[in-house]
CSV table of C-alpha atoms and ligand atoms in Angstrom, one decimal:
chain,number,residue,atom,x,y,z
A,1,UNK,CA,-26.6,-22.4,3.8
A,2,UNK,CA,-24.0,-23.8,6.1
A,3,UNK,CA,-25.8,-26.3,8.3
A,4,UNK,CA,-22.7,-27.9,9.6
A,5,UNK,CA,-21.6,-25.7,12.5
A,6,UNK,CA,-21.9,-22.4,14.2
A,7,UNK,CA,-23.3,-19.6,12.0
A,8,UNK,CA,-20.9,-17.1,10.4
A,9,UNK,CA,-22.0,-13.7,9.4
A,10,UNK,CA,-22.9,-14.0,5.7
A,11,UNK,CA,-20.7,-11.1,4.6
A,12,UNK,CA,-17.7,-12.9,6.2
A,13,UNK,CA,-18.6,-16.2,4.7
A,14,UNK,CA,-18.7,-14.6,1.3
A,15,UNK,CA,-15.2,-13.1,1.7
A,16,UNK,CA,-12.5,-14.6,-0.5
A,17,UNK,CA,-9.6,-16.1,1.4
A,18,UNK,CA,-6.7,-13.6,1.2
A,19,UNK,CA,-4.2,-14.6,-1.4
A,20,UNK,CA,-0.7,-13.6,-0.4
A,21,UNK,CA,1.9,-13.1,-3.1
A,22,UNK,CA,3.0,-16.6,-4.1
A,23,UNK,CA,6.5,-18.0,-4.0
A,24,UNK,CA,7.7,-19.4,-7.3
A,25,UNK,CA,8.4,-23.1,-7.8
A,26,UNK,CA,11.9,-24.2,-6.9
A,27,UNK,CA,13.9,-25.2,-10.0
A,28,UNK,CA,17.2,-27.0,-9.5
A,29,UNK,CA,20.1,-24.7,-10.2
A,30,UNK,CA,17.9,-21.6,-10.7
A,31,UNK,CA,17.6,-18.9,-8.0
A,32,UNK,CA,13.9,-18.3,-7.1
A,33,UNK,CA,12.8,-14.7,-6.8
A,34,UNK,CA,9.6,-13.2,-5.3
A,35,UNK,CA,8.4,-10.2,-7.2
A,36,UNK,CA,4.8,-10.6,-6.2
A,37,UNK,CA,4.3,-8.6,-2.9
A,38,UNK,CA,6.2,-5.3,-3.4
A,39,UNK,CA,8.6,-6.2,-0.7
A,40,UNK,CA,12.0,-4.6,-0.3
A,41,UNK,CA,14.6,-7.1,-1.6
A,42,UNK,CA,17.2,-6.0,1.0
A,43,UNK,CA,17.6,-7.3,4.5
A,44,UNK,CA,17.2,-4.7,7.3
A,45,UNK,CA,20.2,-2.5,8.1
A,46,UNK,CA,22.6,-3.7,10.8
A,47,UNK,CA,21.4,-0.9,13.2
A,48,UNK,CA,17.8,-2.1,12.7
A,49,UNK,CA,18.8,-5.8,13.3
A,50,UNK,CA,20.6,-4.7,16.5
A,51,UNK,CA,17.4,-3.0,17.8
A,52,UNK,CA,15.4,-6.1,16.9
A,53,UNK,CA,17.9,-8.3,18.8
A,54,UNK,CA,17.8,-6.1,21.9
A,55,UNK,CA,14.0,-5.9,21.9
A,56,UNK,CA,13.9,-9.7,21.6
A,57,UNK,CA,15.5,-10.0,25.0
A,58,UNK,CA,12.4,-8.4,26.6
A,59,UNK,CA,9.5,-10.2,24.9
A,60,UNK,CA,8.4,-11.6,28.3
A,61,UNK,CA,6.9,-8.1,28.7
A,62,UNK,CA,3.8,-6.7,26.9
A,63,UNK,CA,4.6,-4.0,24.4
A,64,UNK,CA,3.8,-0.3,25.0
A,65,UNK,CA,0.1,-0.3,24.0
A,66,UNK,CA,0.4,3.3,22.8
A,67,UNK,CA,3.7,2.9,20.9
A,68,UNK,CA,4.8,6.0,22.6
A,69,UNK,CA,8.4,6.2,21.4
A,70,UNK,CA,7.5,5.5,17.8
A,71,UNK,CA,4.6,8.0,18.0
A,72,UNK,CA,6.9,10.6,19.4
A,73,UNK,CA,9.5,9.9,16.7
A,74,UNK,CA,6.9,10.2,14.0
A,75,UNK,CA,5.5,13.4,15.5
A,76,UNK,CA,9.0,15.0,15.5
A,77,UNK,CA,9.8,13.8,12.0
A,78,UNK,CA,6.6,15.2,10.5
A,79,UNK,CA,6.2,18.2,12.9
A,80,UNK,CA,2.7,17.0,14.0
A,81,UNK,CA,1.2,16.6,17.4
A,82,UNK,CA,1.3,13.0,18.8
A,83,UNK,CA,-2.5,13.2,19.3
A,84,UNK,CA,-2.9,13.1,15.6
A,85,UNK,CA,-1.1,9.8,15.2
A,86,UNK,CA,-2.4,6.2,15.5
A,87,UNK,CA,-0.4,3.1,14.9
A,88,UNK,CA,-1.4,-0.5,14.0
A,89,UNK,CA,-0.3,-3.9,12.8
A,90,UNK,CA,0.8,-2.8,9.3
A,91,UNK,CA,-1.2,-0.2,7.5
A,92,UNK,CA,-3.7,-2.9,6.7
A,93,UNK,CA,-4.3,-3.1,10.4
A,94,UNK,CA,-4.7,0.7,10.6
A,95,UNK,CA,-7.0,0.6,7.5
A,96,UNK,CA,-9.2,-1.8,9.4
A,97,UNK,CA,-9.1,0.4,12.5
A,98,UNK,CA,-10.2,3.4,10.4
A,99,UNK,CA,-13.1,1.6,8.8
A,100,UNK,CA,-14.3,0.1,12.1
A,101,UNK,CA,-14.1,3.6,13.5
A,102,UNK,CA,-16.2,5.4,10.9
A,103,UNK,CA,-18.3,2.9,8.9
A,104,UNK,CA,-20.9,0.3,9.9
A,105,UNK,CA,-23.9,-1.4,8.4
A,106,UNK,CA,-25.5,0.7,5.7
A,107,UNK,CA,-22.6,3.1,5.4
A,108,UNK,CA,-20.5,3.4,2.3
A,109,UNK,CA,-16.7,3.2,1.9
A,110,UNK,CA,-15.4,4.5,-1.5
A,111,UNK,CA,-12.2,3.8,-3.4
A,112,UNK,CA,-11.0,3.6,-6.9
A,113,UNK,CA,-10.9,0.2,-8.6
A,114,UNK,CA,-8.7,-1.6,-9.3
A,115,UNK,CA,-6.8,-0.6,-6.3
A,116,UNK,CA,-5.4,-2.1,-3.1
A,117,UNK,CA,-7.2,-5.4,-2.4
A,118,UNK,CA,-7.6,-4.8,1.3
A,119,UNK,CA,-10.1,-2.0,0.8
A,120,UNK,CA,-13.1,-4.3,-0.1
A,121,UNK,CA,-12.1,-6.8,2.6
A,122,UNK,CA,-11.9,-4.4,5.5
A,123,UNK,CA,-15.1,-2.7,4.3
A,124,UNK,CA,-17.0,-6.0,4.3
A,125,UNK,CA,-15.7,-7.1,7.7
A,126,UNK,CA,-17.2,-3.8,9.1
A,127,UNK,CA,-20.5,-4.7,7.4
A,128,UNK,CA,-20.3,-1.6,5.3
A,129,UNK,CA,-20.9,-1.2,1.6
A,130,UNK,CA,-18.1,-1.0,-1.0
A,131,UNK,CA,-18.4,1.8,-3.6
A,132,UNK,CA,-15.8,1.2,-6.3
A,133,UNK,CA,-15.2,3.9,-8.9
A,134,UNK,CA,-13.3,2.6,-12.0
A,135,UNK,CA,-9.8,4.0,-12.8
A,136,UNK,CA,-9.4,5.8,-16.1
A,137,UNK,CA,-7.8,4.1,-19.1
A,138,UNK,CA,-4.3,5.2,-17.8
A,139,UNK,CA,-4.8,3.4,-14.5
A,140,UNK,CA,-5.3,6.7,-12.7
A,141,UNK,CA,-8.0,7.7,-10.1
A,142,UNK,CA,-11.0,9.5,-11.7
A,143,UNK,CA,-11.6,12.0,-8.9
A,144,UNK,CA,-14.4,13.7,-10.9
A,145,UNK,CA,-16.4,10.4,-11.0
A,146,UNK,CA,-15.5,9.7,-7.3
A,147,UNK,CA,-16.9,13.1,-6.3
A,148,UNK,CA,-20.2,12.3,-8.2
A,149,UNK,CA,-20.5,9.0,-6.3
A,150,UNK,CA,-20.6,10.6,-2.9
A,151,UNK,CA,-23.9,10.1,-1.1
A,152,UNK,CA,-25.2,10.9,2.4
A,153,UNK,CA,-24.0,7.4,3.3
A,154,UNK,CA,-20.4,7.9,2.4
A,155,UNK,CA,-18.2,7.8,5.5
A,156,UNK,CA,-14.7,7.4,4.1
A,157,UNK,CA,-12.9,7.7,0.8
A,158,UNK,CA,-9.5,6.0,0.2
A,159,UNK,CA,-7.1,7.6,-2.3
A,160,UNK,CA,-4.2,5.3,-3.1
A,161,UNK,CA,-1.2,7.2,-4.5
A,162,UNK,CA,0.9,5.8,-6.1
A,163,UNK,CA,-1.9,3.4,-6.9
A,164,UNK,CA,-1.4,-0.3,-6.3
A,165,UNK,CA,-1.3,-2.2,-8.7
A,166,UNK,CA,-1.2,0.3,-11.6
A,167,UNK,CA,1.5,2.7,-10.4
A,168,UNK,CA,0.5,6.3,-11.2
A,169,UNK,CA,0.2,9.1,-8.6
A,170,UNK,CA,-2.8,11.3,-7.9
A,171,UNK,CA,-2.0,15.0,-8.6
A,172,UNK,CA,-2.2,17.7,-5.9
A,173,UNK,CA,-4.3,20.0,-8.2
A,174,UNK,CA,-6.9,17.2,-8.7
A,175,UNK,CA,-7.1,16.5,-5.0
A,176,UNK,CA,-7.6,20.2,-4.2
A,177,UNK,CA,-10.5,20.4,-6.6
A,178,UNK,CA,-11.9,17.1,-5.3
A,179,UNK,CA,-11.8,18.1,-1.6
A,180,UNK,CA,-14.0,21.2,-2.4
A,181,UNK,CA,-16.7,18.7,-3.3
A,182,UNK,CA,-16.3,16.4,-0.3
A,183,UNK,CA,-18.5,17.2,2.7
A,184,UNK,CA,-16.3,17.9,5.7
A,185,UNK,CA,-17.9,15.1,7.8
A,186,UNK,CA,-16.6,12.6,5.3
A,187,UNK,CA,-13.1,11.3,6.0
A,188,UNK,CA,-10.6,11.2,3.1
A,189,UNK,CA,-7.6,8.9,3.6
A,190,UNK,CA,-4.6,9.3,1.4
A,191,UNK,CA,-2.9,5.9,1.3
A,192,UNK,CA,0.8,6.7,0.7
A,193,UNK,CA,2.2,3.1,1.2
A,194,UNK,CA,4.7,3.8,-1.7
A,195,UNK,CA,5.3,7.5,-1.3
A,196,UNK,CA,9.1,7.1,-0.6
A,197,UNK,CA,9.4,5.8,-4.2
A,198,UNK,CA,7.6,8.8,-5.8
A,199,UNK,CA,9.7,11.1,-7.9
A,200,UNK,CA,6.9,13.2,-9.5
A,201,UNK,CA,6.5,16.5,-7.8
A,202,UNK,CA,3.0,17.0,-9.1
A,203,UNK,CA,1.9,14.2,-6.7
A,204,UNK,CA,-0.4,15.0,-3.8
A,205,UNK,CA,1.5,15.7,-0.6
A,206,UNK,CA,-0.6,13.9,2.0
A,207,UNK,CA,0.8,15.5,5.1
A,208,UNK,CA,0.5,19.1,3.6
A,209,UNK,CA,-3.1,18.3,2.6
A,210,UNK,CA,-3.9,16.9,6.1
A,211,UNK,CA,-2.6,20.2,7.5
A,212,UNK,CA,-5.0,22.2,5.4
A,213,UNK,CA,-8.2,20.2,5.9
A,214,UNK,CA,-10.1,19.0,8.9
A,215,UNK,CA,-11.2,15.8,7.2
A,216,UNK,CA,-8.0,14.5,5.6
A,217,UNK,CA,-5.6,11.8,7.0
A,218,UNK,CA,-2.6,10.0,5.7
A,219,UNK,CA,-1.8,6.2,5.9
A,220,UNK,CA,1.8,5.1,5.9
A,221,UNK,CA,3.7,1.9,6.4
A,222,UNK,CA,7.1,0.5,7.3
A,223,UNK,CA,6.5,-2.5,5.1
A,224,UNK,CA,7.7,-1.2,1.7
A,225,UNK,CA,10.6,1.4,1.6
A,226,UNK,CA,11.6,0.7,5.2
A,227,UNK,CA,11.7,-3.1,4.5
A,228,UNK,CA,9.9,-4.3,7.7
A,229,UNK,CA,7.0,-6.1,6.0
A,230,UNK,CA,7.4,-9.1,8.3
A,231,UNK,CA,7.1,-7.1,11.5
A,232,UNK,CA,3.7,-5.4,10.8
A,233,UNK,CA,3.7,-1.8,11.7
A,234,UNK,CA,2.0,1.2,10.0
A,235,UNK,CA,0.5,4.5,11.1
A,236,UNK,CA,-2.2,7.1,10.4
A,237,UNK,CA,-1.7,10.9,10.7
A,238,UNK,CA,-5.0,12.7,10.7
A,239,UNK,CA,-7.6,14.7,12.5
A,240,UNK,CA,-7.3,14.3,16.3
A,241,UNK,CA,-10.8,12.7,16.7
A,242,UNK,CA,-10.1,10.2,14.0
A,243,UNK,CA,-6.6,9.4,15.3
A,244,UNK,CA,-8.2,8.8,18.8
A,245,UNK,CA,-10.8,6.5,17.3
A,246,UNK,CA,-8.1,4.6,15.4
A,247,UNK,CA,-6.3,4.1,18.8
A,248,UNK,CA,-9.5,2.8,20.3
A,249,UNK,CA,-10.3,0.3,17.5
A,250,UNK,CA,-6.7,-1.2,17.6
A,251,UNK,CA,-6.2,-4.7,18.8
A,252,UNK,CA,-4.8,-4.1,22.2
A,253,UNK,CA,-1.0,-4.5,22.3
A,254,UNK,CA,-1.2,-5.3,18.6
A,255,UNK,CA,2.1,-3.7,17.5
A,256,UNK,CA,4.8,-5.9,19.0
A,257,UNK,CA,7.7,-4.4,21.0
A,258,UNK,CA,10.1,-5.7,18.3
A,259,UNK,CA,8.1,-3.9,15.6
A,260,UNK,CA,8.1,-0.7,17.6
A,261,UNK,CA,11.9,-0.9,18.2
A,262,UNK,CA,12.6,-1.7,14.6
A,263,UNK,CA,10.5,1.2,13.3
A,264,UNK,CA,12.2,3.7,15.6
A,265,UNK,CA,15.6,2.4,14.6
A,266,UNK,CA,14.6,2.7,10.9
A,267,UNK,CA,13.5,6.3,11.3
A,268,UNK,CA,16.9,7.0,12.7
A,269,UNK,CA,18.5,5.3,9.7
A,270,UNK,CA,16.5,7.3,7.1
A,271,UNK,CA,19.5,8.5,5.2
A,272,UNK,CA,21.0,5.1,4.7
A,273,UNK,CA,17.6,3.6,3.8
A,274,UNK,CA,16.7,6.3,1.3
A,275,UNK,CA,20.0,5.7,-0.6
A,276,UNK,CA,18.7,2.1,-1.1
A,277,UNK,CA,15.3,3.5,-2.1
A,278,UNK,CA,17.1,5.7,-4.7
A,279,UNK,CA,18.7,2.5,-6.1
A,280,UNK,CA,15.3,0.8,-6.4
A,281,UNK,CA,13.9,3.9,-8.2
A,282,UNK,CA,16.8,3.8,-10.7
A,283,UNK,CA,16.1,0.1,-11.3
A,284,UNK,CA,12.4,0.8,-11.8
A,285,UNK,CA,13.2,3.5,-14.4
A,286,UNK,CA,15.6,1.2,-16.1
A,287,UNK,CA,13.0,-1.6,-16.2
A,288,UNK,CA,10.4,0.8,-17.7
A,289,UNK,CA,12.9,1.9,-20.4
A,290,UNK,CA,13.6,-1.7,-21.3
A,291,UNK,CA,9.9,-2.6,-21.4
A,292,UNK,CA,9.2,0.3,-23.7
A,293,UNK,CA,12.1,-0.5,-25.9
A,294,UNK,CA,10.6,-4.0,-26.3
A,295,UNK,CA,7.3,-2.3,-27.4
A,296,UNK,CA,5.2,-2.5,-24.3
A,297,UNK,CA,2.8,0.4,-23.8
A,298,UNK,CA,3.1,1.0,-20.1
A,299,UNK,CA,2.3,3.9,-17.8
A,300,UNK,CA,5.0,5.5,-15.6
A,301,UNK,CA,5.0,4.0,-12.1
A,302,UNK,CA,6.0,6.0,-9.0
A,303,UNK,CA,6.0,2.9,-6.7
A,304,UNK,CA,8.3,-0.1,-6.3
A,305,UNK,CA,6.5,-2.1,-9.0
A,306,UNK,CA,5.5,-1.8,-12.6
A,307,UNK,CA,2.2,-2.7,-14.2
A,308,UNK,CA,2.0,-4.6,-17.5
A,309,UNK,CA,-1.5,-4.4,-19.0
A,310,UNK,CA,-1.4,-7.8,-20.7
A,311,UNK,CA,-5.2,-8.3,-20.7
A,312,UNK,CA,-6.1,-11.8,-21.9
A,313,UNK,CA,-2.4,-12.8,-22.0
A,314,UNK,CA,-1.9,-12.1,-18.2
A,315,UNK,CA,-2.3,-15.7,-16.9
A,316,UNK,CA,-0.1,-17.2,-19.6
A,317,UNK,CA,2.7,-14.8,-19.0
A,318,UNK,CA,2.4,-15.2,-15.2
A,319,UNK,CA,2.6,-19.0,-15.7
A,320,UNK,CA,5.8,-18.7,-17.7
A,321,UNK,CA,7.3,-16.5,-15.0
A,322,UNK,CA,6.4,-19.0,-12.3
A,323,UNK,CA,7.8,-21.9,-14.3
A,324,UNK,CA,11.1,-20.0,-14.4
A,325,UNK,CA,11.2,-19.5,-10.6
A,326,UNK,CA,9.9,-15.9,-10.8
A,327,UNK,CA,6.8,-15.1,-8.7
A,328,UNK,CA,4.8,-12.2,-10.1
A,329,UNK,CA,1.3,-10.9,-9.3
A,330,UNK,CA,-1.3,-11.6,-12.1
A,331,UNK,CA,-4.7,-10.0,-12.1
A,332,UNK,CA,-6.5,-12.3,-14.5
A,333,UNK,CA,-7.7,-10.6,-17.7
A,334,UNK,CA,-6.2,-7.3,-16.6
A,335,UNK,CA,-2.5,-7.2,-16.1
A,336,UNK,CA,0.5,-8.3,-14.2
A,337,UNK,CA,2.3,-6.4,-11.4
A,338,UNK,CA,6.0,-7.0,-11.0
A,339,UNK,CA,7.8,-5.7,-8.0
A,340,UNK,CA,11.2,-4.0,-8.2
A,341,UNK,CA,13.4,-6.7,-6.7
A,342,UNK,CA,16.9,-8.0,-7.5
A,343,UNK,CA,18.5,-6.9,-10.7
A,344,UNK,CA,19.0,-10.5,-11.9
A,345,UNK,CA,15.3,-11.2,-11.3
A,346,UNK,CA,14.3,-8.3,-13.4
A,347,UNK,CA,16.6,-9.3,-16.2
A,348,UNK,CA,15.0,-12.7,-16.2
A,349,UNK,CA,11.6,-11.1,-16.2
A,350,UNK,CA,12.5,-9.0,-19.3
A,351,UNK,CA,13.7,-12.1,-21.2
A,352,UNK,CA,10.5,-14.0,-20.4
A,353,UNK,CA,8.1,-11.2,-21.3
A,354,UNK,CA,9.9,-10.1,-24.5
A,355,UNK,CA,7.9,-12.4,-26.8
A,356,UNK,CA,4.6,-10.8,-25.6
A,357,UNK,CA,5.5,-7.2,-26.6
A,358,UNK,CA,3.4,-5.7,-29.4
B,1,PLP,C1,1.4,-2.8,0.9
B,1,PLP,C2,0.3,-1.8,1.0
B,1,PLP,C3,-0.1,-1.3,2.3
B,1,PLP,C4,0.5,-1.7,3.6
B,1,PLP,O1,0.7,-2.9,3.9
B,1,PLP,P1,1.1,-3.2,5.4
B,1,PLP,O2,2.2,-4.2,5.2
B,1,PLP,O3,-0.1,-3.7,6.1
B,1,PLP,O4,1.6,-2.0,6.0
B,1,PLP,C5,-1.1,-0.3,2.4
B,1,PLP,N1,-1.6,0.2,1.3
B,1,PLP,C6,-1.3,-0.2,0.1
B,1,PLP,C7,-1.9,0.4,-1.1
B,1,PLP,C8,-0.3,-1.2,-0.1
B,1,PLP,O5,0.0,-1.7,-1.3
């Protein structure tokens, strides 16, 4: 019991403090690299920086609370009605808005595990119950087991594809079978934070699936492929009543005017940005080939990171990386996630992990 101050809700007190991807220790003469948060290694494009600079001149004004320009641009890009879109402070913000909107005390929020670390956090903040269904041995969602875990308390199911931190996609055919088993009053959210990096055409198409079902929505972000992690902007495309609820549960004026302007400018620069995404995908495929050549048994990732299932060696390898100014993301006892960053960083990573291959 905490007897030394105002009372905090017990489920909040029990929450772990969020651990952001760490920066590596600075070593004299060695460039430090951060491969721990799945960020885009490139600075924003000049056209996006111009939009940011222009928006900065007007920050004495509140932002548009409805992000109208951004919403309209997204609606046009995806050929959906603006009423089906909700924005938020990063897709983590949107995630929280969704859970607040559909799940309260005694309700259940389901997702695969291990998956994105924000799922349990936003669930507990809402006072709802986490239902975690283990991934299979290849780090993939087990949709059969997830369907079996549905109860009359289930309110929302998150499907993360490609899955963070393991990397595989969820197949369209599996989602189609799964959705037949999900009651239509249960929301299914397909979290496509890394979808721009996917090159597997068997992967579920979130927007197409949303168009075919009344209980499916898609979560997207400008933080990864679009390289705007520092500005916090993400969005939901889904059933109109859910999108409306997502707009109601948003922090008022949460998405800043600078973030809105940068997101709109980024959508206009799609072609240039996707050429950079292609380069990151080539780098990922190269890294996977090199890791396999060393003898690592890894699954194919469709995101901007690769998962190394190092089990009990995880912390040791992560410590070696940190000691060589390379920040990576260890999950103790399970594995290590390395983001596709600068080529030199990945080459250093390969050298450091080589002794740990089978
Ligand atoms: C990074 C990530 C997000 C989004 O992060 P934001 O910066 O809040 O938009 C959402 N889902 C998954 C699975 C992620 O890895």
